[in-house]
Coordinates of C-alpha atoms in Angstrom, one line a residue:
M24 CA -42.5 -34.6 -42.8
N25 CA -43.0 -32.1 -40.0
G26 CA -40.2 -33.7 -38.0
Q27 CA -37.8 -33.4 -40.9
R28 CA -38.8 -29.7 -41.4
N29 CA -38.2 -29.0 -37.7
V30 CA -34.7 -30.7 -37.8
K31 CA -33.9 -28.6 -41.0
M32 CA -35.0 -25.4 -39.3
A33 CA -33.0 -26.2 -36.2
S34 CA -29.8 -27.0 -38.2
S35 CA -30.4 -23.8 -40.3
Q36 CA -30.7 -21.8 -37.1
D37 CA -27.5 -23.4 -35.7
A38 CA -25.8 -22.5 -38.9
W39 CA -26.9 -18.9 -38.6
Y40 CA -25.8 -18.3 -35.0
L41 CA -22.6 -20.2 -35.6
S42 CA -21.8 -18.1 -38.6
L43 CA -22.6 -14.9 -36.6
L44 CA -20.3 -16.0 -33.8
G45 CA -17.6 -16.7 -36.4
L46 CA -18.1 -13.3 -38.0
A47 CA -18.0 -11.6 -34.6
E48 CA -14.7 -13.3 -33.7
N49 CA -13.3 -12.3 -37.1
F50 CA -14.2 -8.6 -36.6
R51 CA -12.8 -8.8 -33.0
T52 CA -9.4 -10.2 -34.1
S53 CA -9.0 -8.3 -37.4
S54 CA -6.4 -5.6 -37.6
P55 CA -7.5 -3.0 -36.7
P56 CA -10.5 -4.6 -34.8
N57 CA -14.0 -3.5 -35.7
F58 CA -15.8 -3.7 -32.3
K59 CA -19.0 -2.1 -33.7
L60 CA -19.6 -4.9 -36.2
C61 CA -18.5 -7.5 -33.6
I62 CA -21.1 -6.2 -31.2
Q63 CA -23.8 -6.2 -33.9
C64 CA -23.1 -9.8 -34.8
L65 CA -23.2 -11.0 -31.2
Q66 CA -26.4 -9.1 -30.6
A67 CA -27.9 -10.8 -33.7
V68 CA -27.2 -14.3 -32.3
F69 CA -30.1 -13.9 -29.8
N70 CA -32.6 -13.7 -32.7
F71 CA -31.9 -17.4 -33.5
K72 CA -32.7 -18.7 -30.0
P73 CA -29.3 -20.5 -29.4
P74 CA -28.9 -23.1 -26.7
Q75 CA -28.6 -21.8 -23.2
R76 CA -24.8 -22.3 -23.0
V77 CA -24.3 -20.3 -26.2
E78 CA -26.7 -17.6 -25.0
A79 CA -24.9 -17.3 -21.7
R80 CA -21.4 -17.2 -23.3
T81 CA -22.6 -14.6 -25.8
H82 CA -24.0 -12.4 -23.1
L83 CA -20.6 -12.6 -21.3
Q84 CA -18.7 -11.8 -24.5
L85 CA -20.9 -8.8 -25.1
G86 CA -20.6 -7.6 -21.5
N87 CA -16.8 -7.8 -21.7
I88 CA -16.5 -6.0 -25.1
L89 CA -19.0 -3.3 -24.1
L90 CA -17.2 -2.7 -20.9
T91 CA -13.7 -2.6 -22.4
H92 CA -14.4 -0.8 -25.7
T93 CA -17.4 1.4 -25.3
K94 CA -18.9 3.8 -22.7
N95 CA -22.2 1.9 -22.6
I96 CA -21.8 0.6 -19.0
D97 CA -25.5 0.0 -18.3
L98 CA -25.8 -2.3 -21.4
A99 CA -22.6 -4.1 -20.4
R100 CA -24.0 -4.6 -16.9
N101 CA -27.3 -5.9 -18.3
H102 CA -25.5 -8.5 -20.5
L103 CA -23.3 -9.6 -17.6
E104 CA -26.3 -10.0 -15.3
K105 CA -28.0 -12.2 -17.9
A106 CA -24.8 -14.3 -18.3
W107 CA -24.6 -14.8 -14.6
L108 CA -28.3 -15.7 -14.2
L109 CA -28.4 -18.1 -17.2
S110 CA -25.1 -19.9 -16.3
Q111 CA -26.0 -20.6 -12.7
S112 CA -28.5 -23.4 -13.8
I113 CA -26.0 -25.0 -16.1
N114 CA -23.8 -27.8 -14.7
G115 CA -20.1 -27.3 -15.1
F116 CA -19.6 -24.3 -17.4
D117 CA -17.4 -22.8 -14.7
D118 CA -15.4 -20.4 -16.9
V119 CA -18.5 -18.5 -18.1
K120 CA -20.4 -18.8 -14.8
F121 CA -17.6 -17.5 -12.5
E122 CA -16.1 -15.0 -15.0
A123 CA -19.6 -13.4 -15.3
A124 CA -19.9 -13.2 -11.5
S125 CA -16.4 -11.8 -11.1
V126 CA -16.6 -9.2 -13.8
L127 CA -20.1 -8.1 -12.7
A128 CA -19.0 -7.8 -9.1
E129 CA -15.9 -5.8 -10.2
L130 CA -18.2 -3.5 -12.2
H131 CA -20.5 -2.9 -9.2
E132 CA -17.4 -2.0 -7.1
Q133 CA -16.1 0.4 -9.7
Q134 CA -19.5 2.1 -9.7
K135 CA -19.2 2.5 -5.9
N136 CA -21.8 -0.1 -5.2
P137 CA -20.0 -2.8 -3.3
N138 CA -23.2 -3.9 -1.6
A139 CA -24.4 -5.2 -4.9
A140 CA -21.1 -7.0 -5.6
K141 CA -20.9 -8.9 -2.3
P142 CA -24.0 -11.2 -2.6
I143 CA -22.9 -12.1 -6.2
L144 CA -19.4 -13.1 -4.9
R145 CA -20.8 -14.9 -1.9
K146 CA -23.1 -17.0 -4.1
A147 CA -20.3 -17.6 -6.6
I148 CA -17.9 -18.7 -3.7
E149 CA -20.7 -21.0 -2.4
I150 CA -21.1 -22.9 -5.7
S151 CA -17.4 -22.9 -6.9
Q152 CA -15.9 -25.3 -4.4
N153 CA -15.1 -27.9 -7.1
S154 CA -13.2 -25.3 -9.2
V155 CA -10.0 -24.5 -7.3
Y156 CA -8.9 -21.6 -9.5
W157 CA -12.3 -19.8 -9.4
H158 CA -13.0 -20.5 -5.7
C159 CA -9.6 -19.0 -4.7
R160 CA -9.9 -16.0 -7.1
L161 CA -13.4 -15.2 -5.8
I162 CA -12.3 -15.4 -2.2
F163 CA -9.5 -12.9 -3.0
Q164 CA -11.9 -10.6 -4.7
L165 CA -14.5 -10.5 -1.9
S166 CA -11.8 -10.1 0.7
Q167 CA -10.4 -7.1 -1.3
I168 CA -13.8 -5.4 -1.2
H169 CA -14.1 -5.9 2.6
A170 CA -10.5 -4.6 3.0
S171 CA -11.2 -1.5 0.9
E172 CA -14.2 -0.8 3.3
R173 CA -11.8 -1.2 6.2
D174 CA -13.6 -4.3 7.4
Y175 CA -10.3 -6.0 8.1
E176 CA -11.7 -8.6 10.4
L177 CA -14.1 -10.0 7.8
A178 CA -11.5 -9.7 5.0
S179 CA -8.9 -11.6 7.2
S180 CA -11.5 -14.2 8.1
L181 CA -12.2 -14.9 4.4
L182 CA -8.4 -15.1 3.7
G183 CA -8.3 -17.7 6.5
V184 CA -10.9 -19.7 4.7
G185 CA -8.7 -19.4 1.6
V186 CA -5.7 -20.7 3.5
D187 CA -7.6 -23.9 4.6
Y188 CA -9.2 -24.5 1.2
A189 CA -5.9 -24.1 -0.7
H190 CA -4.3 -26.5 1.8
I191 CA -7.0 -29.2 1.3
S192 CA -6.8 -28.6 -2.5
Q193 CA -3.0 -29.0 -2.5
A194 CA -2.6 -25.5 -4.0
N195 CA 0.4 -25.0 -1.8
Y196 CA 1.7 -21.8 -3.4
T197 CA -1.7 -20.1 -3.2
R198 CA -2.0 -21.3 0.4
V199 CA 1.1 -19.2 1.3
L200 CA -0.3 -16.3 -0.8
F201 CA -3.5 -16.4 1.3
L202 CA -1.5 -16.5 4.5
L203 CA 0.8 -13.6 3.5
S204 CA -2.2 -11.6 2.4
K205 CA -3.8 -12.2 5.8
C206 CA -0.5 -11.0 7.4
M207 CA -0.7 -7.8 5.3
L208 CA -4.2 -7.0 6.4
L209 CA -3.3 -7.6 10.1
L210 CA -0.4 -5.2 9.7
I211 CA -2.7 -2.6 8.2
D212 CA -5.1 -3.2 11.1
K213 CA -2.1 -2.9 13.6
K214 CA -2.8 -6.4 15.0
F215 CA 0.9 -6.9 15.7
Q216 CA 0.6 -9.9 18.1
E217 CA -1.3 -11.9 15.6
V218 CA 1.0 -10.8 12.8
N219 CA 4.1 -12.1 14.6
Q220 CA 2.6 -15.6 14.9
L221 CA 1.4 -15.7 11.3
L222 CA 4.6 -14.2 9.8
A223 CA 6.6 -16.9 11.6
Q224 CA 4.3 -19.6 10.1
A225 CA 4.6 -18.1 6.6
G226 CA 8.3 -17.7 7.0
H227 CA 8.6 -21.4 7.9
L228 CA 6.5 -22.5 4.9
V229 CA 8.7 -20.4 2.6
D230 CA 12.0 -21.7 4.1
T231 CA 10.9 -25.3 3.8
W232 CA 9.3 -24.8 0.3
G233 CA 9.6 -28.0 -1.8
G234 CA 8.1 -26.8 -5.0
S235 CA 9.4 -24.6 -7.8
Q236 CA 12.4 -22.4 -6.8
H237 CA 11.0 -19.5 -8.8
Q238 CA 7.7 -19.6 -6.8
K239 CA 9.8 -19.8 -3.6
E240 CA 11.7 -16.7 -4.5
Y241 CA 8.5 -14.8 -5.4
L242 CA 6.9 -15.8 -2.1
K243 CA 10.1 -14.9 -0.3
V244 CA 9.9 -11.3 -1.7
F245 CA 6.3 -11.0 -0.5
F246 CA 7.2 -12.3 2.9
L247 CA 10.3 -10.0 3.2
V248 CA 8.3 -6.9 2.2
L249 CA 5.9 -7.6 5.0
Q250 CA 8.7 -8.4 7.5
V251 CA 10.4 -5.1 6.6
C252 CA 7.2 -3.1 6.9
H253 CA 6.5 -4.7 10.2
Y254 CA 9.8 -3.4 11.6
L255 CA 9.4 0.0 10.0
L256 CA 5.9 0.4 11.5
A257 CA 7.5 -0.4 14.9
G258 CA 10.2 2.3 14.3
Q259 CA 13.0 -0.3 14.5
V260 CA 15.4 1.0 11.9
K261 CA 18.4 -1.0 13.1
S262 CA 16.6 -4.3 13.6
V263 CA 15.2 -4.2 10.1
K264 CA 18.6 -4.0 8.3
P265 CA 19.3 -7.7 7.8
W266 CA 15.7 -8.3 6.5
L267 CA 16.0 -5.3 4.1
K268 CA 19.3 -6.6 2.8
Q269 CA 17.7 -10.0 2.1
L270 CA 14.8 -8.3 0.3
Q271 CA 17.2 -6.2 -1.9
Q272 CA 19.1 -9.4 -2.8
S273 CA 15.9 -11.3 -3.6
I274 CA 14.5 -8.6 -5.8
Q275 CA 17.7 -8.5 -7.8
I276 CA 17.3 -12.3 -8.5
I277 CA 13.7 -11.9 -9.6
M278 CA 14.6 -9.0 -11.9
Q279 CA 17.3 -10.9 -13.8
P280 CA 16.6 -11.2 -17.6
S281 CA 16.6 -15.0 -17.4
W282 CA 13.8 -15.0 -14.8
P283 CA 10.5 -16.5 -16.1
S284 CA 7.5 -14.3 -16.8
D285 CA 4.8 -14.0 -14.2
E286 CA 2.5 -16.2 -16.5
V287 CA 5.1 -19.0 -16.6
L288 CA 5.7 -18.7 -12.8
T289 CA 2.0 -19.4 -12.0
A290 CA 1.3 -22.0 -14.8
T291 CA 2.2 -25.0 -12.6
S292 CA -1.5 -25.8 -11.7
P293 CA -4.9 -24.2 -12.0
G294 CA -5.1 -23.5 -8.3
D295 CA -1.7 -21.7 -8.3
M296 CA -2.4 -19.1 -11.0
F297 CA -2.1 -16.0 -8.8
I298 CA 0.5 -13.4 -8.1
W299 CA 0.4 -10.6 -5.4
M300 CA 1.7 -8.0 -7.9
P301 CA 3.8 -8.1 -11.1
K302 CA 7.6 -8.3 -10.5
E303 CA 8.0 -4.8 -12.1
H304 CA 5.7 -3.4 -9.4
L305 CA 7.6 -5.4 -6.7
Y306 CA 10.8 -3.7 -7.9
V307 CA 9.3 -0.2 -7.3
L308 CA 7.9 -1.4 -3.9
V309 CA 11.4 -2.5 -2.7
Y310 CA 12.7 1.0 -3.7
L311 CA 9.8 2.5 -1.7
V312 CA 10.5 0.5 1.5
T313 CA 14.2 1.4 1.1
V314 CA 13.3 5.1 1.0
M315 CA 11.1 4.6 4.1
H316 CA 14.0 3.0 5.9
S317 CA 16.5 5.7 4.8
M318 CA 14.0 8.5 5.9
Q319 CA 13.4 7.0 9.3
G320 CA 17.1 6.3 9.9
G321 CA 18.2 9.7 8.8
Y322 CA 20.1 8.8 5.6
M323 CA 18.8 11.6 3.3
D324 CA 21.2 11.2 0.4
K325 CA 20.3 7.5 0.2
A326 CA 16.6 8.3 0.3
Q327 CA 17.0 10.8 -2.5
K328 CA 19.0 8.3 -4.6
Y329 CA 16.4 5.6 -4.3
T330 CA 13.5 7.9 -4.8
D331 CA 15.0 9.1 -8.2
K332 CA 15.4 5.5 -9.3
A333 CA 11.9 4.6 -8.2
F334 CA 10.4 7.6 -10.1
T335 CA 12.3 6.6 -13.3
Q336 CA 10.9 3.0 -13.0
I337 CA 7.3 4.3 -12.4
E338 CA 7.5 6.5 -15.5
K339 CA 8.6 3.6 -17.6
L340 CA 5.7 1.4 -16.3
K341 CA 3.1 4.2 -16.7
I342 CA 3.9 4.3 -20.4
V343 CA 3.1 0.6 -20.8
D344 CA 0.1 0.4 -18.4
N345 CA -0.8 3.1 -16.0
K346 CA -2.1 1.0 -13.1
P347 CA -3.6 2.8 -10.1
I348 CA -1.1 1.1 -7.7
L349 CA 1.7 3.1 -9.5
S350 CA 0.1 6.4 -8.4
V351 CA -0.1 5.1 -4.8
F352 CA 3.7 4.3 -5.0
H353 CA 4.4 7.7 -6.6
L354 CA 2.4 9.5 -3.8
M355 CA 4.1 7.6 -1.0
L356 CA 7.5 8.3 -2.4
L357 CA 6.6 12.0 -2.7
E358 CA 5.5 12.0 1.0
H359 CA 8.9 10.7 2.1
I360 CA 11.1 12.8 -0.2
I361 CA 9.2 16.0 0.9
M362 CA 10.2 15.2 4.5
C363 CA 13.8 14.7 3.3
R364 CA 13.8 18.0 1.5
L365 CA 12.6 19.8 4.6
V366 CA 15.3 18.2 6.8
M367 CA 17.9 19.2 4.3
G368 CA 16.6 22.7 4.0
N369 CA 15.4 22.5 0.4
K370 CA 12.1 24.3 1.1
C371 CA 11.3 25.4 -2.4
L372 CA 11.7 21.9 -3.8
A373 CA 9.6 20.6 -0.9
L374 CA 6.8 23.0 -1.8
Q375 CA 6.9 22.0 -5.5
E376 CA 6.7 18.4 -4.5
I377 CA 3.7 19.1 -2.1
S378 CA 2.1 20.7 -5.1
Q379 CA 2.8 17.5 -7.2
A380 CA 1.3 15.4 -4.4
C381 CA -1.9 17.5 -4.4
A382 CA -2.2 17.3 -8.2
L383 CA -1.8 13.5 -8.0
C384 CA -4.6 13.3 -5.4
K385 CA -6.8 15.6 -7.4
S386 CA -6.5 13.3 -10.4
H387 CA -7.3 10.2 -8.3
P388 CA -10.2 11.0 -5.9
R389 CA -9.7 7.8 -3.9
L390 CA -6.1 8.9 -3.2
L391 CA -7.3 12.2 -1.9
L392 CA -9.6 10.4 0.4
T393 CA -6.9 8.1 1.9
H394 CA -3.9 10.6 1.8
R395 CA -5.5 13.9 2.8
P396 CA -4.3 13.7 6.4
Q397 CA -0.7 13.1 5.2
I398 CA -0.9 16.1 2.9
H399 CA -2.1 18.3 5.8
T400 CA 0.8 16.9 7.9
L401 CA 3.4 17.7 5.2
L402 CA 2.0 21.3 4.9
G403 CA 2.3 21.6 8.7
L404 CA 5.9 20.5 8.6
Y405 CA 6.6 23.0 5.8
A406 CA 4.9 25.8 7.7
M407 CA 7.0 24.9 10.8
S408 CA 10.2 25.1 8.7
M409 CA 9.1 28.6 7.5
N410 CA 8.4 29.6 11.2
C411 CA 4.6 30.1 10.4
M412 CA 3.3 28.6 13.6
E413 CA -0.4 29.5 13.2
A414 CA -0.4 27.9 9.7
A415 CA 1.4 24.8 11.1
E416 CA -1.2 24.5 13.9
A417 CA -4.1 24.7 11.4
Q418 CA -2.6 22.0 9.2
F419 CA -1.8 19.6 12.1
L420 CA -5.3 20.1 13.5
A421 CA -6.7 19.3 10.0
A422 CA -4.6 16.1 9.9
L423 CA -6.0 15.1 13.2
R424 CA -9.6 15.7 12.1
T425 CA -9.3 13.8 8.8
S426 CA -7.3 10.8 10.0
S427 CA -8.2 7.6 11.8
E428 CA -4.6 6.4 11.9
R429 CA -3.3 6.3 15.5
E430 CA 0.4 6.7 14.6
L431 CA -0.4 9.7 12.3
W432 CA -2.3 11.2 15.3
N433 CA 0.8 10.7 17.5
F434 CA 3.1 12.2 14.9
A435 CA 0.8 15.3 14.4
N436 CA 0.3 15.7 18.1
L437 CA 4.1 15.6 18.8
N438 CA 4.7 18.3 16.1
L439 CA 1.8 20.3 17.4
A440 CA 3.3 20.2 20.9
I441 CA 6.6 21.6 19.5
V442 CA 4.6 24.4 17.8
Y443 CA 3.0 25.3 21.1
L444 CA 6.3 25.2 22.9
R445 CA 8.0 27.4 20.3
A446 CA 5.0 29.9 20.4
K447 CA 5.1 29.8 24.3
R448 CA 1.4 28.7 24.4
E449 CA 1.6 26.8 27.7
P450 CA -2.2 26.2 28.2
E451 CA -2.5 24.5 24.7
F452 CA 0.6 22.4 25.4
T453 CA -0.7 21.3 28.8
A454 CA -4.0 20.2 27.2
L455 CA -2.0 18.1 24.8
L456 CA 0.3 16.6 27.3
E457 CA -1.7 13.5 28.2
R458 CA -1.8 12.4 24.6
I459 CA 2.0 12.6 24.1
D460 CA 3.2 11.3 27.5
P461 CA 5.9 8.7 26.6
E462 CA 4.8 6.4 29.5
T463 CA 1.2 6.2 28.4
I464 CA 1.2 7.0 24.6
T465 CA -0.8 4.5 22.6
S466 CA 1.9 3.6 20.0
N467 CA 3.6 0.4 18.7
S468 CA 6.4 2.5 17.3
H469 CA 9.8 2.7 19.1
S470 CA 10.7 5.9 17.3
I471 CA 7.4 7.6 18.3
R472 CA 8.0 6.8 22.0
A473 CA 11.6 8.1 21.7
A474 CA 10.3 11.3 20.1
A475 CA 7.7 11.7 22.9
Y476 CA 10.6 11.7 25.5
Y477 CA 12.4 14.3 23.4
V478 CA 9.3 16.6 23.4
Q479 CA 9.1 16.2 27.2
G480 CA 12.8 17.1 27.4
L481 CA 12.2 20.2 25.2
Q482 CA 9.3 21.3 27.5
S483 CA 11.5 20.9 30.6
F484 CA 14.3 22.9 28.9
F485 CA 11.9 25.8 28.1
Q486 CA 10.8 25.8 31.7
A487 CA 14.5 25.8 32.9
R488 CA 14.0 22.4 34.7
Y489 CA 17.4 21.3 33.4
N490 CA 17.9 18.1 35.5
E491 CA 14.4 16.8 34.4
A492 CA 15.2 17.8 30.8
K493 CA 18.5 15.8 30.9
R494 CA 16.7 12.7 32.3
F495 CA 14.1 12.8 29.4
L496 CA 16.8 13.4 26.8
R497 CA 19.0 10.6 28.0
E498 CA 16.0 8.3 27.7
T499 CA 15.6 9.6 24.1
L500 CA 19.3 9.0 23.4
K501 CA 19.1 5.4 24.8
M502 CA 16.2 4.6 22.6
A503 CA 17.5 6.4 19.5
N504 CA 20.9 4.7 19.7
A505 CA 19.3 1.3 20.1
E506 CA 17.7 1.6 16.7
D507 CA 20.0 4.0 14.8
L508 CA 17.5 6.9 14.8
N509 CA 20.1 9.4 13.8
R510 CA 18.0 12.6 13.6
L511 CA 16.6 12.0 17.1
T512 CA 20.2 11.3 18.4
S513 CA 21.5 14.6 16.8
C514 CA 18.6 16.7 18.1
S515 CA 18.9 15.3 21.6
L516 CA 22.7 15.8 21.7
V517 CA 22.3 19.5 20.6
L518 CA 19.5 20.1 23.2
L519 CA 21.7 18.6 25.9
G520 CA 24.6 20.8 24.7
H521 CA 22.3 23.8 25.0
I522 CA 21.3 22.7 28.5
F523 CA 24.9 22.4 29.6
L524 CA 25.7 25.8 28.1
S525 CA 22.8 27.3 30.1
L526 CA 24.3 25.7 33.2
G527 CA 27.7 27.3 32.4
N528 CA 29.3 23.9 31.7
S529 CA 31.1 24.7 28.3
R530 CA 33.2 21.6 28.2
E531 CA 30.3 19.2 28.6
S532 CA 28.3 21.3 26.1
M533 CA 31.1 20.9 23.5
N534 CA 31.1 17.1 24.2
M535 CA 27.5 17.0 23.2
V536 CA 27.4 19.5 20.4
T537 CA 30.5 18.3 18.5
P538 CA 29.2 14.7 17.8
A539 CA 25.7 16.2 17.1
M540 CA 27.3 18.5 14.5
Q541 CA 29.1 15.6 12.8
L542 CA 26.0 13.4 12.7
A543 CA 23.8 16.3 11.4
S544 CA 26.4 16.9 8.6
K545 CA 26.2 13.3 7.7
I546 CA 22.4 13.2 7.6
P547 CA 22.5 16.2 6.4
D548 CA 20.1 18.0 8.8
V549 CA 20.3 21.8 8.1
H550 CA 18.3 22.9 11.2
V551 CA 20.4 20.9 13.6
Q552 CA 23.6 22.1 12.0
L553 CA 22.5 25.7 12.4
W554 CA 21.4 25.1 16.0
A555 CA 24.7 23.4 16.8
S556 CA 26.7 26.2 15.1
A557 CA 24.9 28.8 17.2
I558 CA 25.8 26.9 20.4
L559 CA 29.4 26.4 19.3
K560 CA 29.6 30.2 18.8
G561 CA 28.1 30.7 22.2
N562 CA 30.8 28.5 23.7

């Protein structure tokens, strides 16, 4: 009799918790959903001592709902921890086990506690080798944490593990994603030699892709974005053009209405259910790299046109889902368009947009942390355009103090050198000279080295060492012409024109200034136009 009573009690308990789970789901999916009652039903399930699997899954459900629909983060974390702890001892049960680990780690990271997230993810990676999807996803997640801490070596090493694992697991699409993600981190870390080799490998895998054509085109866009960024970081505006054209063609294909959704694209196998970013975000990114190219090459009208298009697209996307990456794109576009405005002489507009950039950083503290040096640099450029040399110096020094980016140091130092030359502060310029010497400057950028020769030429001009100045400026012209660096070309031609005028050679001066004026009008660069006009009047 006792045995029968126990069976009845067990089945009665089962009925209770199953009913509560059903009710909870009903409240969750009703229109509108009633999350308060859903949470109460799920919490009541634990009173009936459900099996361990049900208990773990219910803790996970509660953690997710509390996280998404309430402000009770501590309780959410508590449930997620229980779900992760309980599920580890259950064989199989991968979805609950690894989702609990992933969501819990993400919560720790959001709460600025990555050191609590890392051991959870390491343990989950260790025990997920039989689940291709989760193993790959958890590797991506842990790598992302290390990358956000600027530990690029460890992040790259993890992605390398992902490349090998995906290859063994025949998740070929994800293998290329891991490889391209590793290329991206190496680019960020300025490991250009390693990037060349890996990009070539990734490019070969994309070219010889035998799977879905849609996946091939998506991987091609990722590859081309990295290839274009690689050239732009190297200041090679001319060499990048064929790659940029390919990228613009590829993104048009992906954005066609007949193109499958991202979900359909990745539904071929469990190990391939990943994307780098949604195609709508890729569309904005292609606009951004086009603006970067236009700015570096000195095509200001084109930069403005594509910035406007990108802003329109960002606003549309923000209405649907305001993802943090959209604010990053917005800020980077602002940084480039501000420089365009200053070149074109639109100082009021530049100042308004600097204010917008500051407001954007203020509303996203992490952006302020990563983009503060760029804001200081833009303020320095604005101050230079207004002839406020002390303010410009203060901003460039602040940029140098707050940045760890070598190319930004180079850019700030070169502008600081021009400030010192214009203010006739010879001792300060001399102290800076070693850091901006074109022969020894630590830079991977063709345009930075060309600009360093220009600054040397400017110094020689101010010291009336005209032959030396001409030698430096001809080096600048050679480098600028090789990569279509139009602004440097026009500045160098005008300065050469000024030198020939100082030497009393009006004819040679005209030969330099006339093409400079034409190029400056095409850019358009208001300062070079004014400078050239003054020389023409002098002639």
